[in-house]
Amino acid sequence: MGISLKNVSYSYKGKFQTVKAVDGVSYEFEPGKCYAIIGKSGSGKTTLLSLMAGLDLPTEGEIIIDGKSTKDWDRNQMRRDAVSVIYQNYNLFPLLTVQENIQYPLSLKKTPRKEAVALAREVRERVELPATYDKRLPSHLSGGEQQRVAIARTLAQGCKIILADEPTGNLDSTNTRNIVQILRSMAHEDGCIVIIVTHDPAVAEQADVVLQMKDGNWSIIE
């Protein structure tokens, strides 16, 4: 499972002009590595992440996921089977318990219940949440705990491409370190491609490769 960007551009029409948010980006992401994309607001990094997640299509060039262009994927299936996104605001279902949130992608795949329950418990333990949390609702969790649940859900989903959009933006320094450590382990131990968009230098310095975006394109700075 891999992801390649081939001369990717994305333009949108503003009120008075057409803006090129992403401008001719090419890159080959490797399994087993953790990447950080940094840059000022408006540099194009979040737009690029959305394109890699299949939330929109490039206006020029193409993004290849597992050998197939995002233009040719059923993009709902792509986000179910190939690419998982972790958001700054966690995106947990407020009326589902921790265990139900973690099991949600497994229900979409029609995983047998007994298997789904066992896997949910396994990944919940991996993100270091105790069994007493299984029946809690997200509103009863701290920000760091909610992000751990979101990551556990991603682990249960089993995708090999992980896109994280400011995953530590709402967290303190201790929780930030813990979350980054889990994301790094997903790359180094599970062989995933982990791509983190971040404003936080402390997060970026933990990545294997740092890509700095400016005016819709990027350079490797580490």
Tab-separated table of N, CA, C and O in Angstrom, residues 91-175:
chain	number	residue	atom	x	y	z
A	91	ASN	N	-13.662	13.844	16.034
A	91	ASN	CA	-14.740	13.279	15.204
A	91	ASN	C	-15.304	11.971	15.757
A	91	ASN	O	-15.601	11.043	15.012
A	92	LEU	N	-15.465	11.908	17.074
A	92	LEU	CA	-16.115	10.748	17.678
A	92	LEU	C	-17.632	10.936	17.643
A	92	LEU	O	-18.136	12.056	17.611
A	93	PHE	N	-18.352	9.827	17.662
A	93	PHE	CA	-19.811	9.891	17.710
A	93	PHE	C	-20.229	10.123	19.164
A	93	PHE	O	-19.952	9.282	20.031
A	94	PRO	N	-20.886	11.244	19.472
A	94	PRO	CA	-21.130	11.611	20.872
A	94	PRO	C	-22.048	10.663	21.626
A	94	PRO	O	-21.958	10.571	22.856
A	95	LEU	N	-22.921	9.953	20.923
A	95	LEU	CA	-23.878	9.068	21.598
A	95	LEU	C	-23.427	7.610	21.604
A	95	LEU	O	-24.165	6.735	22.084
A	96	LEU	N	-22.235	7.343	21.092
A	96	LEU	CA	-21.668	5.996	21.137
A	96	LEU	C	-20.603	5.927	22.225
A	96	LEU	O	-19.888	6.898	22.469
A	97	THR	N	-20.508	4.772	22.865
A	97	THR	CA	-19.479	4.585	23.886
A	97	THR	C	-18.103	4.478	23.240
A	97	THR	O	-17.973	4.387	22.007
A	98	VAL	N	-17.085	4.461	24.089
A	98	VAL	CA	-15.712	4.284	23.600
A	98	VAL	C	-15.619	3.018	22.759
A	98	VAL	O	-15.096	3.030	21.630
A	99	GLN	N	-16.107	1.908	23.287
A	99	GLN	CA	-16.022	0.649	22.544
A	99	GLN	C	-16.795	0.713	21.243
A	99	GLN	O	-16.321	0.234	20.199
A	100	GLU	N	-17.965	1.322	21.251
A	100	GLU	CA	-18.774	1.420	20.027
A	100	GLU	C	-18.110	2.319	18.994
A	100	GLU	O	-18.175	2.036	17.781
A	101	ASN	N	-17.474	3.413	19.451
A	101	ASN	CA	-16.737	4.268	18.523
A	101	ASN	C	-15.600	3.510	17.867
A	101	ASN	O	-15.381	3.617	16.650
A	102	ILE	N	-14.857	2.739	18.665
A	102	ILE	CA	-13.729	1.990	18.115
A	102	ILE	C	-14.210	0.924	17.135
A	102	ILE	O	-13.584	0.684	16.096
A	103	GLN	N	-15.340	0.293	17.442
A	103	GLN	CA	-15.857	-0.779	16.599
A	103	GLN	C	-16.551	-0.284	15.329
A	103	GLN	O	-16.823	-1.077	14.427
A	104	TYR	N	-16.829	1.009	15.244
A	104	TYR	CA	-17.642	1.518	14.146
A	104	TYR	C	-17.113	1.116	12.754
A	104	TYR	O	-17.893	0.612	11.918
A	105	PRO	N	-15.813	1.312	12.447
A	105	PRO	CA	-15.356	0.913	11.108
A	105	PRO	C	-15.463	-0.584	10.862
A	105	PRO	O	-15.608	-1.020	9.713
A	106	LEU	N	-15.417	-1.367	11.936
A	106	LEU	CA	-15.551	-2.812	11.782
A	106	LEU	C	-16.981	-3.188	11.420
A	106	LEU	O	-17.219	-4.127	10.659
A	107	SER	N	-17.943	-2.415	11.939
A	107	SER	CA	-19.342	-2.671	11.577
A	107	SER	C	-19.576	-2.364	10.099
A	107	SER	O	-20.357	-3.045	9.430
A	108	LEU	N	-18.892	-1.334	9.576
A	108	LEU	CA	-19.022	-1.009	8.153
A	108	LEU	C	-18.473	-2.134	7.281
A	108	LEU	O	-18.936	-2.357	6.160
A	109	LYS	N	-17.451	-2.832	7.810
A	109	LYS	CA	-16.853	-3.952	7.067
A	109	LYS	C	-17.570	-5.270	7.346
A	109	LYS	O	-17.146	-6.310	6.848
A	110	LYS	N	-18.626	-5.189	8.176
A	110	LYS	CA	-19.403	-6.377	8.543
A	110	LYS	C	-18.544	-7.452	9.207
A	110	LYS	O	-18.726	-8.657	8.977
A	111	THR	N	-17.607	-6.992	10.034
A	111	THR	CA	-16.798	-7.917	10.821
A	111	THR	C	-17.688	-8.606	11.857
A	111	THR	O	-18.491	-7.939	12.520
A	112	PRO	N	-17.586	-9.932	12.015
A	112	PRO	CA	-18.399	-10.622	13.028
A	112	PRO	C	-18.225	-9.988	14.407
A	112	PRO	O	-17.117	-9.576	14.769
A	113	ARG	N	-19.325	-9.902	15.157
A	113	ARG	CA	-19.329	-9.159	16.413
A	113	ARG	C	-18.250	-9.635	17.386
A	113	ARG	O	-17.554	-8.818	17.991
A	114	LYS	N	-18.115	-10.932	17.559
A	114	LYS	CA	-17.137	-11.450	18.519
A	114	LYS	C	-15.730	-11.010	18.147
A	114	LYS	O	-14.941	-10.584	19.008
A	115	GLU	N	-15.413	-11.068	16.863
A	115	GLU	CA	-14.106	-10.636	16.375
A	115	GLU	C	-13.931	-9.132	16.556
A	115	GLU	O	-12.848	-8.657	16.946
A	116	ALA	N	-14.983	-8.361	16.280
A	116	ALA	CA	-14.921	-6.906	16.403
A	116	ALA	C	-14.694	-6.476	17.851
A	116	ALA	O	-13.896	-5.572	18.126
A	117	VAL	N	-15.388	-7.120	18.778
A	117	VAL	CA	-15.224	-6.795	20.204
A	117	VAL	C	-13.796	-7.079	20.649
A	117	VAL	O	-13.166	-6.270	21.345
A	118	ALA	N	-13.243	-8.221	20.243
A	118	ALA	CA	-11.884	-8.598	20.633
A	118	ALA	C	-10.862	-7.613	20.063
A	118	ALA	O	-9.930	-7.186	20.757
A	119	LEU	N	-11.046	-7.225	18.798
A	119	LEU	CA	-10.105	-6.296	18.172
A	119	LEU	C	-10.205	-4.914	18.807
A	119	LEU	O	-9.182	-4.254	19.040
A	120	ALA	N	-11.417	-4.466	19.111
A	120	ALA	CA	-11.598	-3.167	19.755
A	120	ALA	C	-10.884	-3.122	21.094
A	120	ALA	O	-10.246	-2.117	21.446
A	121	ARG	N	-10.977	-4.195	21.851
A	121	ARG	CA	-10.290	-4.244	23.147
A	121	ARG	C	-8.775	-4.239	22.968
A	121	ARG	O	-8.047	-3.587	23.713
A	122	GLU	N	-8.317	-4.955	21.958
A	122	GLU	CA	-6.875	-5.030	21.699
A	122	GLU	C	-6.293	-3.657	21.373
A	122	GLU	O	-5.257	-3.266	21.924
A	123	VAL	N	-6.955	-2.913	20.488
A	123	VAL	CA	-6.411	-1.617	20.090
A	123	VAL	C	-6.616	-0.581	21.197
A	123	VAL	O	-5.811	0.343	21.346
A	124	ARG	N	-7.694	-0.721	21.974
A	124	ARG	CA	-7.880	0.178	23.119
A	124	ARG	C	-6.750	0.018	24.126
A	124	ARG	O	-6.236	0.991	24.667
A	125	GLU	N	-6.316	-1.204	24.346
A	125	GLU	CA	-5.177	-1.448	25.238
A	125	GLU	C	-3.898	-0.866	24.659
A	125	GLU	O	-3.048	-0.356	25.392
A	126	ARG	N	-3.764	-0.929	23.337
A	126	ARG	CA	-2.546	-0.411	22.707
A	126	ARG	C	-2.393	1.093	22.911
A	126	ARG	O	-1.275	1.595	23.039
A	127	VAL	N	-3.502	1.821	22.937
A	127	VAL	CA	-3.419	3.270	23.163
A	127	VAL	C	-3.509	3.602	24.658
A	127	VAL	O	-3.682	4.753	25.036
A	128	GLU	N	-3.403	2.565	25.472
A	128	GLU	CA	-3.270	2.709	26.933
A	128	GLU	C	-4.485	3.341	27.591
A	128	GLU	O	-4.366	4.212	28.447
A	129	LEU	N	-5.659	2.873	27.169
A	129	LEU	CA	-6.896	3.217	27.867
A	129	LEU	C	-7.391	1.956	28.577
A	129	LEU	O	-7.462	0.883	27.964
A	130	PRO	N	-7.729	2.043	29.867
A	130	PRO	CA	-8.163	0.861	30.615
A	130	PRO	C	-9.557	0.388	30.218
A	130	PRO	O	-10.343	1.132	29.607
A	131	ALA	N	-9.879	-0.844	30.579
A	131	ALA	CA	-11.168	-1.442	30.242
A	131	ALA	C	-12.342	-0.671	30.834
A	131	ALA	O	-13.455	-0.711	30.292
A	132	THR	N	-12.102	0.053	31.916
A	132	THR	CA	-13.179	0.826	32.550
A	132	THR	C	-13.703	1.933	31.642
A	132	THR	O	-14.767	2.501	31.914
A	133	TYR	N	-12.987	2.236	30.564
A	133	TYR	CA	-13.405	3.286	29.640
A	133	TYR	C	-14.374	2.778	28.576
A	133	TYR	O	-14.993	3.576	27.871
A	134	ASP	N	-14.523	1.476	28.437
A	134	ASP	CA	-15.308	0.912	27.335
A	134	ASP	C	-16.715	1.495	27.246
A	134	ASP	O	-17.226	1.734	26.147
A	135	LYS	N	-17.359	1.711	28.372
A	135	LYS	CA	-18.759	2.142	28.379
A	135	LYS	C	-18.928	3.656	28.529
A	135	LYS	O	-20.046	4.154	28.619
A	136	ARG	N	-17.825	4.384	28.545
A	136	ARG	CA	-17.920	5.836	28.693
A	136	ARG	C	-18.271	6.500	27.367
A	136	ARG	O	-17.885	6.030	26.286
A	137	LEU	N	-18.954	7.640	27.470
A	137	LEU	CA	-19.227	8.461	26.304
A	137	LEU	C	-18.085	9.460	26.099
A	137	LEU	O	-17.388	9.816	27.062
A	138	PRO	N	-17.882	9.942	24.880
A	138	PRO	CA	-16.800	10.897	24.631
A	138	PRO	C	-16.842	12.130	25.529
A	138	PRO	O	-15.793	12.666	25.893
A	139	SER	N	-18.045	12.587	25.894
A	139	SER	CA	-18.153	13.787	26.736
A	139	SER	C	-17.562	13.590	28.123
A	139	SER	O	-17.315	14.566	28.833
A	140	HIS	N	-17.322	12.348	28.498
A	140	HIS	CA	-16.744	12.041	29.809
A	140	HIS	C	-15.235	11.809	29.739
A	140	HIS	O	-14.634	11.346	30.714
A	141	LEU	N	-14.639	12.144	28.594
A	141	LEU	CA	-13.207	11.938	28.392
A	141	LEU	C	-12.499	13.278	28.221
A	141	LEU	O	-13.074	14.251	27.745
A	142	SER	N	-11.228	13.303	28.585
A	142	SER	CA	-10.397	14.485	28.310
A	142	SER	C	-10.064	14.520	26.823
A	142	SER	O	-10.290	13.550	26.091
A	143	GLY	N	-9.476	15.646	26.391
A	143	GLY	CA	-9.083	15.755	24.986
A	143	GLY	C	-8.087	14.686	24.584
A	143	GLY	O	-8.213	14.072	23.520
A	144	GLY	N	-7.096	14.445	25.446
A	144	GLY	CA	-6.102	13.421	25.137
A	144	GLY	C	-6.711	12.042	25.049
A	144	GLY	O	-6.345	11.228	24.187
A	145	GLU	N	-7.667	11.761	25.921
A	145	GLU	CA	-8.344	10.461	25.901
A	145	GLU	C	-9.200	10.304	24.647
A	145	GLU	O	-9.234	9.229	24.030
A	146	GLN	N	-9.880	11.379	24.250
A	146	GLN	CA	-10.682	11.311	23.027
A	146	GLN	C	-9.807	11.057	21.804
A	146	GLN	O	-10.171	10.281	20.914
A	147	GLN	N	-8.640	11.690	21.774
A	147	GLN	CA	-7.750	11.465	20.630
A	147	GLN	C	-7.219	10.036	20.626
A	147	GLN	O	-7.041	9.429	19.568
A	148	ARG	N	-6.996	9.457	21.791
A	148	ARG	CA	-6.580	8.056	21.856
A	148	ARG	C	-7.675	7.138	21.308
A	148	ARG	O	-7.391	6.152	20.622
A	149	VAL	N	-8.932	7.459	21.626
A	149	VAL	CA	-10.042	6.671	21.084
A	149	VAL	C	-10.070	6.791	19.562
A	149	VAL	O	-10.258	5.796	18.847
A	150	ALA	N	-9.872	8.005	19.045
A	150	ALA	CA	-9.852	8.217	17.592
A	150	ALA	C	-8.737	7.415	16.940
A	150	ALA	O	-8.923	6.830	15.856
A	151	ILE	N	-7.585	7.359	17.582
A	151	ILE	CA	-6.466	6.581	17.039
A	151	ILE	C	-6.757	5.089	17.130
A	151	ILE	O	-6.451	4.323	16.205
A	152	ALA	N	-7.363	4.657	18.249
A	152	ALA	CA	-7.742	3.246	18.373
A	152	ALA	C	-8.714	2.848	17.271
A	152	ALA	O	-8.629	1.748	16.703
A	153	ARG	N	-9.647	3.740	16.944
A	153	ARG	CA	-10.585	3.472	15.852
A	153	ARG	C	-9.839	3.305	14.534
A	153	ARG	O	-10.164	2.424	13.724
A	154	THR	N	-8.824	4.138	14.313
A	154	THR	CA	-8.001	4.023	13.109
A	154	THR	C	-7.243	2.705	13.090
A	154	THR	O	-7.147	2.038	12.051
A	155	LEU	N	-6.696	2.302	14.238
A	155	LEU	CA	-5.998	1.020	14.318
A	155	LEU	C	-6.946	-0.135	13.995
A	155	LEU	O	-6.593	-1.071	13.275
A	156	ALA	N	-8.168	-0.060	14.519
A	156	ALA	CA	-9.152	-1.111	14.247
A	156	ALA	C	-9.516	-1.157	12.766
A	156	ALA	O	-9.743	-2.234	12.200
A	157	GLN	N	-9.535	-0.003	12.141
A	157	GLN	CA	-9.897	0.077	10.722
A	157	GLN	C	-8.888	-0.657	9.855
A	157	GLN	O	-9.234	-1.234	8.833
A	158	GLY	N	-7.612	-0.618	10.263
A	158	GLY	CA	-6.588	-1.406	9.579
A	158	GLY	C	-6.018	-0.798	8.324
A	158	GLY	O	-5.345	-1.483	7.548
A	159	CYS	N	-6.245	0.499	8.081
A	159	CYS	CA	-5.685	1.146	6.895
A	159	CYS	C	-4.180	1.316	7.043
A	159	CYS	O	-3.668	1.528	8.137
A	160	LYS	N	-3.491	1.296	5.921
A	160	LYS	CA	-2.039	1.445	5.932
A	160	LYS	C	-1.574	2.855	5.599
A	160	LYS	O	-0.381	3.135	5.594
A	161	ILE	N	-2.502	3.748	5.300
A	161	ILE	CA	-2.176	5.162	5.093
A	161	ILE	C	-2.963	5.963	6.120
A	161	ILE	O	-4.191	5.924	6.144
A	162	ILE	N	-2.242	6.671	6.990
A	162	ILE	CA	-2.846	7.435	8.078
A	162	ILE	C	-2.563	8.913	7.848
A	162	ILE	O	-1.401	9.335	7.799
A	163	LEU	N	-3.617	9.698	7.714
A	163	LEU	CA	-3.500	11.143	7.540
A	163	LEU	C	-4.001	11.810	8.809
A	163	LEU	O	-5.138	11.571	9.226
A	164	ALA	N	-3.173	12.622	9.430
A	164	ALA	CA	-3.536	13.260	10.698
A	164	ALA	C	-3.486	14.776	10.529
A	164	ALA	O	-2.427	15.340	10.252
A	165	ASP	N	-4.639	15.418	10.698
A	165	ASP	CA	-4.758	16.868	10.508
A	165	ASP	C	-4.708	17.563	11.866
A	165	ASP	O	-5.696	17.584	12.595
A	166	GLU	N	-3.560	18.110	12.215
A	166	GLU	CA	-3.351	18.780	13.505
A	166	GLU	C	-3.853	17.903	14.669
A	166	GLU	O	-4.649	18.364	15.498
A	167	PRO	N	-3.398	16.653	14.766
A	167	PRO	CA	-3.978	15.736	15.753
A	167	PRO	C	-3.685	16.111	17.200
A	167	PRO	O	-4.347	15.603	18.105
A	168	THR	N	-2.714	16.998	17.413
A	168	THR	CA	-2.374	17.414	18.786
A	168	THR	C	-2.726	18.867	19.044
A	168	THR	O	-2.339	19.430	20.067
A	169	GLY	N	-3.477	19.487	18.127
A	169	GLY	CA	-3.742	20.919	18.216
A	169	GLY	C	-4.486	21.336	19.471
A	169	GLY	O	-4.354	22.481	19.919
A	170	ASN	N	-5.281	20.427	20.051
A	170	ASN	CA	-6.058	20.754	21.248
A	170	ASN	C	-5.470	20.167	22.525
A	170	ASN	O	-6.133	20.178	23.568
A	171	LEU	N	-4.234	19.657	22.444
A	171	LEU	CA	-3.683	18.904	23.569
A	171	LEU	C	-2.515	19.622	24.228
A	171	LEU	O	-1.815	20.429	23.604
A	172	ASP	N	-2.278	19.294	25.511
A	172	ASP	CA	-1.121	19.840	26.217
A	172	ASP	C	0.138	19.079	25.804
A	172	ASP	O	0.087	18.106	25.034
A	173	SER	N	1.294	19.517	26.300
A	173	SER	CA	2.567	18.965	25.831
A	173	SER	C	2.720	17.483	26.170
A	173	SER	O	3.255	16.707	25.369
A	174	THR	N	2.222	17.064	27.337
A	174	THR	CA	2.351	15.658	27.725
A	174	THR	C	1.526	14.768	26.811
A	174	THR	O	2.011	13.748	26.298
A	175	ASN	N	0.259	15.159	26.578
A	175	ASN	CA	-0.590	14.376	25.680
A	175	ASN	C	-0.076	14.425	24.250
A	175	ASN	O	-0.193	13.442	23.509
